Short mmCIF file of C-alpha atoms in Angstrom, two decimals:
data_model
loop_
_atom_site.label_atom_id
_atom_site.label_comp_id
_atom_site.label_asym_id
_atom_site.label_seq_id
_atom_site.Cartn_x
_atom_site.Cartn_y
_atom_site.Cartn_z
CA MET A 1218 131.04 141.99 145.66
CA THR A 1219 127.51 141.67 146.97
CA GLN A 1220 126.17 138.42 148.33
CA GLU A 1221 123.65 136.57 146.20
CA HIS A 1222 121.13 136.26 149.03
CA ASP A 1223 120.44 138.83 151.74
CA TYR A 1224 119.48 136.16 154.28
CA LEU A 1225 123.09 134.97 154.47
CA THR A 1226 123.80 138.16 156.40
CA SER A 1227 120.47 138.82 158.12
CA HIS A 1228 119.60 135.18 158.99
CA PRO A 1229 122.85 133.18 159.11
CA TRP A 1230 121.15 130.45 161.18
CA LEU A 1231 119.23 129.32 158.07
CA THR A 1232 121.88 126.73 157.19
CA PHE A 1233 119.67 123.75 156.26
CA ASP A 1234 122.11 121.57 158.10
CA TYR A 1235 121.88 119.61 161.33
CA ARG A 1236 124.64 117.30 162.46
CA LEU A 1237 123.60 114.04 164.09
CA ASP A 1238 126.19 113.44 166.79
CA PHE A 1239 125.28 110.61 169.16
CA GLU A 1240 127.66 111.56 171.96
CA LEU A 1241 126.62 115.21 172.06
CA LYS A 1242 122.92 114.42 171.67
CA ALA A 1243 122.58 111.29 173.82
CA GLN A 1244 119.67 112.79 175.79
CA LEU A 1245 117.82 113.51 172.56
CA TRP A 1246 118.30 109.95 171.31
CA ALA A 1247 117.02 108.58 174.62
CA ARG A 1248 113.85 110.67 174.35
CA LEU A 1249 113.32 109.73 170.72
CA GLY A 1250 113.83 106.07 171.59
CA GLU A 1251 111.10 106.28 174.20
CA ALA A 1252 108.82 108.17 171.81
CA PHE A 1253 109.29 105.49 169.14
CA SER A 1254 108.54 102.74 171.66
CA LYS A 1255 105.35 104.46 172.80
CA CYS A 1256 104.19 105.05 169.23
CA GLN A 1257 104.71 101.34 168.53
CA HIS A 1258 102.71 100.55 171.67
CA LEU A 1259 99.81 102.72 170.54
CA THR A 1260 99.95 101.45 166.96
CA GLY A 1261 99.60 97.87 168.17
CA THR A 1262 96.76 98.58 170.59
CA PRO A 1263 93.39 97.11 169.56
CA LEU A 1264 90.44 99.44 170.08
CA THR A 1265 86.78 98.97 169.33
CA PRO A 1266 85.57 101.22 166.47
CA GLY A 1267 83.49 103.26 168.91
CA VAL A 1268 86.39 103.91 171.27
CA ALA A 1269 88.77 104.67 168.39
CA GLN A 1270 86.28 107.16 166.95
CA GLU A 1271 85.77 108.79 170.34
CA LEU A 1272 89.50 109.18 170.96
CA GLY A 1273 90.04 110.48 167.43
CA ALA A 1274 87.40 113.15 167.99
CA VAL A 1275 88.95 114.16 171.32
CA TYR A 1276 92.45 114.57 169.91
CA LEU A 1277 91.31 116.30 166.73
CA ALA A 1278 89.59 118.92 168.89
CA LYS A 1279 92.61 119.20 171.20
CA GLY A 1280 95.06 119.66 168.33
CA ALA A 1281 92.97 122.21 166.47
CA LEU A 1282 92.36 124.21 169.63
CA ALA A 1283 96.02 124.10 170.66
CA THR A 1284 97.46 125.43 167.42
CA THR A 1285 94.95 128.30 167.31
CA ALA A 1286 95.23 129.05 171.04
CA ILE A 1287 98.96 129.65 170.61
CA GLU A 1288 97.99 132.50 168.27
CA GLY A 1289 95.46 133.93 170.73
CA ASN A 1290 92.23 131.99 170.15
CA THR A 1291 90.31 132.02 173.45
CA LEU A 1292 87.85 129.16 172.92
CA SER A 1293 87.78 126.29 175.42
CA GLU A 1294 88.02 122.60 174.61
CA THR A 1295 84.31 122.28 175.40
CA ASP A 1296 83.54 125.12 172.97
CA VAL A 1297 85.51 123.42 170.20
CA THR A 1298 83.89 120.03 170.83
CA ASP A 1299 80.42 121.60 170.73
CA ILE A 1300 81.28 123.38 167.47
CA LEU A 1301 82.73 120.32 165.75
CA TYR A 1302 80.32 117.67 166.96
CA GLY A 1303 77.33 119.48 168.42
CA GLY A 1304 76.52 121.89 165.61
CA ARG A 1305 77.04 124.93 167.83
CA MET A 1306 77.38 128.32 166.16
CA LEU A 1307 79.05 131.16 168.01
CA PRO A 1308 77.54 134.67 167.94
CA PRO A 1309 78.76 136.96 165.14
CA SER A 1310 81.27 138.78 167.36
CA GLN A 1311 83.05 135.46 168.07
CA ARG A 1312 82.53 133.81 164.69
CA TYR A 1313 86.14 134.41 163.66
CA LEU A 1314 87.32 132.25 166.59
CA GLN A 1315 85.13 129.44 165.30
CA GLN A 1316 86.42 129.97 161.75
CA GLU A 1317 90.04 129.72 162.90
CA VAL A 1318 89.39 126.34 164.50
CA GLU A 1319 87.31 125.02 161.60
CA ASN A 1320 90.04 125.99 159.15
CA VAL A 1321 92.66 124.00 161.04
CA VAL A 1322 90.30 121.03 161.45
CA ALA A 1323 89.71 120.97 157.68
CA ALA A 1324 93.47 120.94 157.07
CA LEU A 1325 94.05 118.18 159.64
CA ARG A 1326 91.28 116.03 158.17
CA ALA A 1327 92.84 116.39 154.72
CA ILE A 1328 96.20 115.23 156.11
CA ASP A 1329 94.46 112.24 157.68
CA ARG A 1330 92.71 111.36 154.41
CA ASN A 1331 95.94 111.64 152.45
CA SER A 1332 97.71 109.35 154.92
CA ARG A 1333 95.34 106.55 153.88
CA HIS A 1334 96.22 107.01 150.21
CA GLY A 1335 100.00 107.14 150.16
CA GLY A 1336 100.57 110.22 152.32
CA THR A 1337 100.91 113.93 151.69
CA ALA A 1338 103.38 115.12 149.05
CA ILE A 1339 105.31 117.90 150.80
CA THR A 1340 105.82 120.57 148.16
CA VAL A 1341 106.04 124.34 148.21
CA ASP A 1342 102.56 124.49 146.68
CA TRP A 1343 101.21 122.20 149.41
CA ILE A 1344 102.67 124.43 152.13
CA ARG A 1345 101.14 127.47 150.45
CA GLU A 1346 97.79 125.68 150.33
CA GLN A 1347 97.97 125.05 154.10
CA ASN A 1348 98.45 128.75 154.69
CA ARG A 1349 95.54 129.53 152.38
CA GLN A 1350 93.42 127.04 154.33
CA VAL A 1351 94.22 128.35 157.83
CA LEU A 1352 93.41 131.92 156.76
CA ALA A 1353 90.29 131.08 154.72
CA GLU A 1354 87.35 133.46 155.32
CA LEU A 1355 89.24 135.37 158.00
CA GLU A 1356 89.87 139.10 157.95
CA THR A 1357 93.56 139.87 157.45
CA ASP A 1358 95.70 142.96 157.13
CA ASP A 1359 95.92 144.57 153.70
CA HIS A 1360 99.44 143.26 153.07
CA VAL A 1361 98.37 139.63 153.67
CA VAL A 1362 97.32 137.41 150.76
CA PRO A 1363 96.51 133.90 152.07
CA GLY A 1364 98.74 131.32 150.42
CA ASP A 1365 101.03 133.90 148.79
CA PHE A 1366 104.54 134.65 149.96
CA THR A 1367 104.91 138.01 151.63
CA VAL A 1368 106.33 140.90 149.65
CA SER A 1369 106.93 143.03 152.73
CA ASN A 1370 109.05 142.46 155.81
CA VAL A 1371 107.23 140.44 158.47
CA VAL A 1372 107.99 141.28 162.10
CA VAL A 1373 106.60 139.23 164.98
CA GLY A 1374 107.57 140.58 168.38
CA ASN A 1375 111.33 141.08 168.20
CA TYR A 1376 111.78 138.66 165.31
CA ARG A 1377 112.02 139.74 161.68
CA GLY A 1378 111.31 137.16 158.98
CA ALA A 1379 113.68 136.40 156.15
CA PRO A 1380 114.09 139.02 153.39
CA PRO A 1381 111.01 138.71 151.13
CA ARG A 1382 113.05 138.39 147.94
CA ASP A 1383 114.80 135.32 149.38
CA VAL A 1384 111.62 133.56 150.51
CA PRO A 1385 110.94 131.55 147.30
CA TYR A 1386 114.54 130.30 147.27
CA LEU A 1387 114.45 129.43 150.97
CA MET A 1388 111.18 127.55 150.63
CA ASP A 1389 112.57 125.51 147.73
CA ARG A 1390 115.56 124.63 149.90
CA LEU A 1391 113.35 123.71 152.83
CA VAL A 1392 111.24 121.30 150.77
CA ALA A 1393 114.38 119.73 149.29
CA TRP A 1394 115.83 119.30 152.79
CA ILE A 1395 112.64 117.66 154.06
CA ALA A 1396 112.83 115.19 151.17
CA GLN A 1397 116.48 114.49 151.97
CA LEU A 1398 115.63 113.76 155.60
CA THR A 1399 112.59 111.58 154.94
CA GLU A 1400 112.91 109.85 151.58
CA GLY A 1401 114.93 106.84 150.46
CA HIS A 1402 115.24 105.27 153.92
CA ASN A 1403 112.83 102.36 153.51
CA ASP A 1404 115.66 99.88 153.97
CA GLN A 1405 116.45 101.37 157.39
CA PRO A 1406 115.07 99.88 160.63
CA PRO A 1407 111.78 101.45 161.80
CA ASN A 1408 113.40 103.22 164.76
CA VAL A 1409 115.94 104.92 162.46
CA ARG A 1410 113.15 106.01 160.10
CA PHE A 1411 111.20 107.35 163.09
CA PHE A 1412 114.21 109.39 164.24
CA GLY A 1413 114.55 110.86 160.75
CA ALA A 1414 110.85 111.71 160.55
CA PHE A 1415 110.83 113.39 163.96
CA LEU A 1416 113.92 115.44 163.12
CA ALA A 1417 112.44 116.41 159.75
CA ALA A 1418 109.14 117.40 161.38
CA THR A 1419 110.61 119.57 164.13
CA LEU A 1420 113.34 121.07 161.95
CA SER A 1421 110.84 121.99 159.22
CA HIS A 1422 108.61 123.59 161.87
CA LEU A 1423 111.58 125.55 163.15
CA TYR A 1424 112.75 126.66 159.70
CA LEU A 1425 109.30 127.68 158.51
CA ALA A 1426 108.94 129.79 161.66
CA TRP A 1427 112.36 131.31 160.98
CA ILE A 1428 111.68 132.05 157.32
CA HIS A 1429 108.18 133.40 158.07
CA PRO A 1430 107.23 133.25 154.39
CA PHE A 1431 103.62 134.42 154.74
CA GLY A 1432 102.04 137.64 155.91
CA ASP A 1433 100.06 135.77 158.57
CA GLY A 1434 99.37 132.22 159.75
CA ASN A 1435 103.00 131.10 159.73
CA GLY A 1436 102.83 129.31 163.09
CA ARG A 1437 99.69 127.35 162.21
CA THR A 1438 101.17 126.46 158.83
CA ALA A 1439 104.42 125.29 160.44
CA ARG A 1440 102.58 123.04 162.88
CA LEU A 1441 100.47 121.53 160.08
CA LEU A 1442 103.68 120.78 158.19
CA GLU A 1443 105.11 119.12 161.29
CA CYS A 1444 101.96 117.01 161.69
CA ALA A 1445 101.97 115.95 158.03
CA ILE A 1446 105.59 114.78 158.17
CA LEU A 1447 104.96 112.68 161.28
CA THR A 1448 101.83 111.22 159.69
CA ASN A 1449 103.66 110.44 156.43
CA SER A 1450 106.20 108.36 158.34
CA GLY A 1451 103.64 105.62 158.95
CA LEU A 1452 105.24 105.19 162.38
CA VAL A 1453 103.18 107.72 164.33
CA PRO A 1454 99.48 106.88 164.79
CA TRP A 1455 97.09 109.58 163.62
CA LEU A 1456 95.87 109.86 167.20
CA SER A 1457 99.35 111.13 168.16
CA ALA A 1458 100.47 113.03 165.08
CA ASN A 1459 99.35 116.44 166.35
CA LEU A 1460 100.35 116.05 170.01
CA LEU A 1461 103.21 118.50 169.57
CA SER A 1462 100.77 121.37 169.02
CA ASP A 1463 99.17 120.54 172.36
CA HIS A 1464 102.62 120.48 173.98
CA TYR A 1465 103.57 123.87 172.53
CA ASN A 1466 100.29 125.37 173.71
CA ARG A 1467 100.60 124.00 177.24
CA THR A 1468 104.14 125.40 177.50
CA ARG A 1469 103.65 128.50 175.37
CA SER A 1470 106.24 130.75 177.02
CA GLU A 1471 108.85 127.99 176.85
CA TYR A 1472 107.90 127.36 173.22
CA TYR A 1473 108.68 130.96 172.29
CA ARG A 1474 111.86 130.92 174.36
CA ARG A 1475 113.11 127.79 172.62
CA LEU A 1476 112.31 129.24 169.20
CA SER A 1477 114.23 132.39 170.10
CA ASN A 1478 117.23 130.52 171.51
CA ALA A 1479 117.45 128.39 168.40
CA SER A 1480 117.97 131.44 166.17
CA ARG A 1481 119.81 133.78 168.56
CA HIS A 1482 122.12 131.22 170.15
CA GLY A 1483 122.10 128.38 167.64
CA ASP A 1484 120.46 126.00 170.13
CA VAL A 1485 118.60 123.88 167.59
CA THR A 1486 119.15 120.75 169.65
CA GLY A 1487 117.53 122.49 172.62
CA PHE A 1488 114.35 123.04 170.61
CA ILE A 1489 114.26 119.44 169.35
CA CYS A 1490 114.90 118.06 172.87
CA TYR A 1491 112.11 120.28 174.22
CA ALA A 1492 109.76 118.99 171.51
CA ALA A 1493 110.80 115.36 172.07
CA GLN A 1494 110.26 115.55 175.84
CA GLY A 1495 106.81 117.05 175.39
CA PHE A 1496 105.93 114.43 172.79
CA VAL A 1497 106.95 111.64 175.18
CA ASP A 1498 105.01 113.19 178.07
CA LEU A 1499 101.81 113.45 176.02
CA LEU A 1500 102.28 109.96 174.59
CA ARG A 1501 102.36 108.70 178.19
CA GLU A 1502 99.10 110.53 178.89
CA GLN A 1503 97.61 109.10 175.72
CA ILE A 1504 98.62 105.54 176.59
CA GLU A 1505 97.09 105.92 180.06
CA LEU A 1506 93.84 107.13 178.49
CA VAL A 1507 93.81 104.26 175.99
CA GLN A 1508 94.46 101.78 178.80
CA ARG A 1509 91.54 103.20 180.78
CA GLN A 1510 89.32 102.84 177.73
CA GLN A 1511 90.48 99.25 177.20
CA LEU A 1512 89.90 98.54 180.88
CA ARG A 1513 86.36 99.85 180.57
CA VAL A 1514 85.64 97.71 177.50
CA SER A 1515 87.02 94.62 179.27
CA TRP A 1516 84.91 95.45 182.31
CA VAL A 1517 81.70 95.69 180.28
CA ASN A 1518 82.43 92.35 178.60
CA PHE A 1519 83.21 90.77 181.97
CA VAL A 1520 79.97 92.06 183.50
CA TYR A 1521 77.88 90.63 180.66
CA GLN A 1522 79.64 87.27 180.96
CA ARG A 1523 79.14 87.23 184.73
CA PHE A 1524 75.43 87.99 184.46
CA GLN A 1525 74.88 85.31 181.83
CA SER A 1526 75.22 82.72 184.60
CA LEU A 1527 72.52 84.40 186.74
CA PRO A 1528 68.74 83.95 186.50
CA ASN A 1529 67.21 86.06 183.74
CA THR A 1530 64.93 88.20 185.91
CA GLU A 1531 63.87 91.83 185.96
CA ALA A 1532 65.92 92.41 189.13
CA THR A 1533 69.03 90.88 187.56
CA ALA A 1534 68.70 93.05 184.46
CA ARG A 1535 68.26 96.15 186.64
CA GLN A 1536 71.32 95.26 188.72
CA ARG A 1537 73.41 94.88 185.57
CA THR A 1538 72.20 98.25 184.31
CA LEU A 1539 73.09 99.79 187.66
CA LEU A 1540 76.57 98.30 187.63
CA LEU A 1541 77.33 99.45 184.08
CA SER A 1542 75.97 102.93 184.83
CA LEU A 1543 78.45 103.52 187.64
CA PRO A 1544 81.32 105.85 186.72
CA ASP A 1545 84.87 105.15 187.84
CA GLY A 1546 85.35 106.04 191.48
CA PRO A 1547 82.85 106.19 194.36
CA THR A 1548 79.24 107.24 193.70
CA PRO A 1549 76.97 108.41 196.55
CA LEU A 1550 74.28 105.81 197.25
CA SER A 1551 71.74 108.62 197.27
CA ALA A 1552 72.49 109.29 193.58
CA VAL A 1553 72.23 105.71 192.33
CA ARG A 1554 68.63 105.72 191.09
CA ARG A 1555 69.24 108.86 188.97
CA LEU A 1556 72.54 107.92 187.29
CA THR A 1557 70.97 107.51 183.83
CA PRO A 1558 67.49 107.94 182.32
CA GLU A 1559 67.32 104.16 181.78
CA LEU A 1560 68.12 103.48 185.42
CA ALA A 1561 65.67 106.12 186.63
CA GLU A 1562 62.95 104.44 184.59
CA GLN A 1563 63.79 101.00 186.01
CA PHE A 1564 63.67 102.31 189.59
CA ALA A 1565 60.50 104.37 189.02
CA GLY A 1566 57.83 103.48 191.57
CA ARG A 1567 60.24 101.40 193.64
CA SER A 1568 61.35 102.15 197.18
CA ASP A 1569 64.84 102.81 198.47
CA LYS A 1570 64.82 99.25 199.81
CA THR A 1571 64.98 98.02 196.21
CA VAL A 1572 68.06 100.16 195.62
CA THR A 1573 69.64 98.79 198.80
CA ARG A 1574 68.91 95.20 197.77
CA ASP A 1575 70.42 95.77 194.32
CA VAL A 1576 73.53 97.40 195.80
CA ASN A 1577 73.98 94.57 198.31
CA ARG A 1578 73.52 92.01 195.54
CA LEU A 1579 76.32 93.58 193.48
CA GLN A 1580 78.54 93.59 196.55
CA SER A 1581 77.83 89.90 197.28
CA LEU A 1582 78.74 89.04 193.68
CA GLY A 1583 82.09 90.77 194.16
CA LEU A 1584 81.27 93.25 191.39
CA ALA A 1585 81.09 96.40 193.52
CA VAL A 1586 82.81 97.88 196.55
CA VAL A 1587 80.27 99.35 198.97
CA ASP A 1588 80.54 101.31 202.20
CA ARG A 1589 77.94 103.19 204.24
CA HIS A 1590 77.61 106.04 201.77
CA THR A 1591 79.07 105.05 198.39
CA ILE A 1592 79.30 102.33 195.78
CA GLU A 1593 82.17 101.79 193.33
CA PRO A 1594 82.45 99.30 190.44
CA ALA A 1595 85.11 96.62 190.98
CA VAL A 1596 86.93 97.50 187.76
CA TYR A 1597 90.19 96.64 189.54
CA LEU A 1598 89.39 93.00 188.72
CA MET A 1599 90.41 93.83 185.12
CA ALA A 1600 93.78 95.29 186.18
CA ALA A 1601 95.68 92.04 186.73
CA PHE A 1602 98.72 93.23 184.77
CA ILE A 1603 98.84 96.83 185.96
CA PRO A 1604 101.63 97.13 188.59
CA GLY A 1605 100.37 97.93 192.06
CA ARG A 1606 96.73 97.33 191.18
CA ALA A 1607 96.44 93.59 190.69
CA ASN A 1608 94.03 91.87 193.07
CA SER A 1609 93.50 94.95 195.22
CA SER A 1610 90.32 96.94 195.55
CA PRO A 1611 90.20 100.73 195.14
CA ARG A 1612 89.64 101.04 198.92
CA ASP A 1613 92.86 99.06 199.56
CA GLN A 1614 94.82 101.73 197.65
CA SER A 1615 93.42 104.72 199.53
#
């Protein structure tokens, strides 16, 4: 008697089953608990529209670059930012690199839009559409039809995808499993729903990579699926929903090793733990960045309040401009008058003595830390609740 599906012999690890055992997976639960806590922290963090837009742009570029870089795209983060927000066009020989990134960005933006209108319905057709999107307007091999399941065996490195005739069946099972893991849990506490969403996201990524249903673009499609599931949960802020792609790209060799171990040795938990640890690490980075942005906003507000009590003179206005033009960290005094075009205009025709008087005035107000060669804004005044920084100047910490 022959088996109904060839994959049962060739790919026995495609079980669509993952047992949640607390004792055996305590480390995983600890990491997921921290990830949930950090997502809650970020979700409850107030940001000005300008800062939120800036951070969203940064992480959209990072995520799109990461998922394409894993597949060999050689653009830098600066290149991607210039393409997305600066209107830059690469020369014809590199245009395909730009197209790869723009395709992923379009898919990510669609996921974001859907999240504001009830979320993305994860269906087989939707997954096929993601593959069609990531391969749009790119040259592919003759056997590749974007968005269509492969009809020939797909081999990537030493890994062979599932038998083509089983792919439609396996994809139906995958979508049903995702629904089982993510739907009907609204009565559960948020942390339990987060755990389910994270498991569904990483397991679906893993299984789509194992099945390898398309002739090309499987990795990018799998990571978009992962991002959509996290976004659908409503428990992961959009800013963080694609952090895993960045993690996989930063640790690319480990990413491939974990994928291989999951199929060859059945170490599915190892892959999920690896993903969870990277997610936590990047959430920490993200929170630190958000805190720095909040600190800066608080500093600007504080400076304006402080200067409201001072005489409204040309010198006072110039000193405020100087203070708000200073970047974090020490700035050479010799560079002060050229920090910004506005500042250069205000110092035009004035001697270095004017600069010295302005610097000394900021120091006397307690708004800047000055030594013989540098000036630094006293942003530490805003850090009252940051351990180790309260009431100490940057020079005290050096």
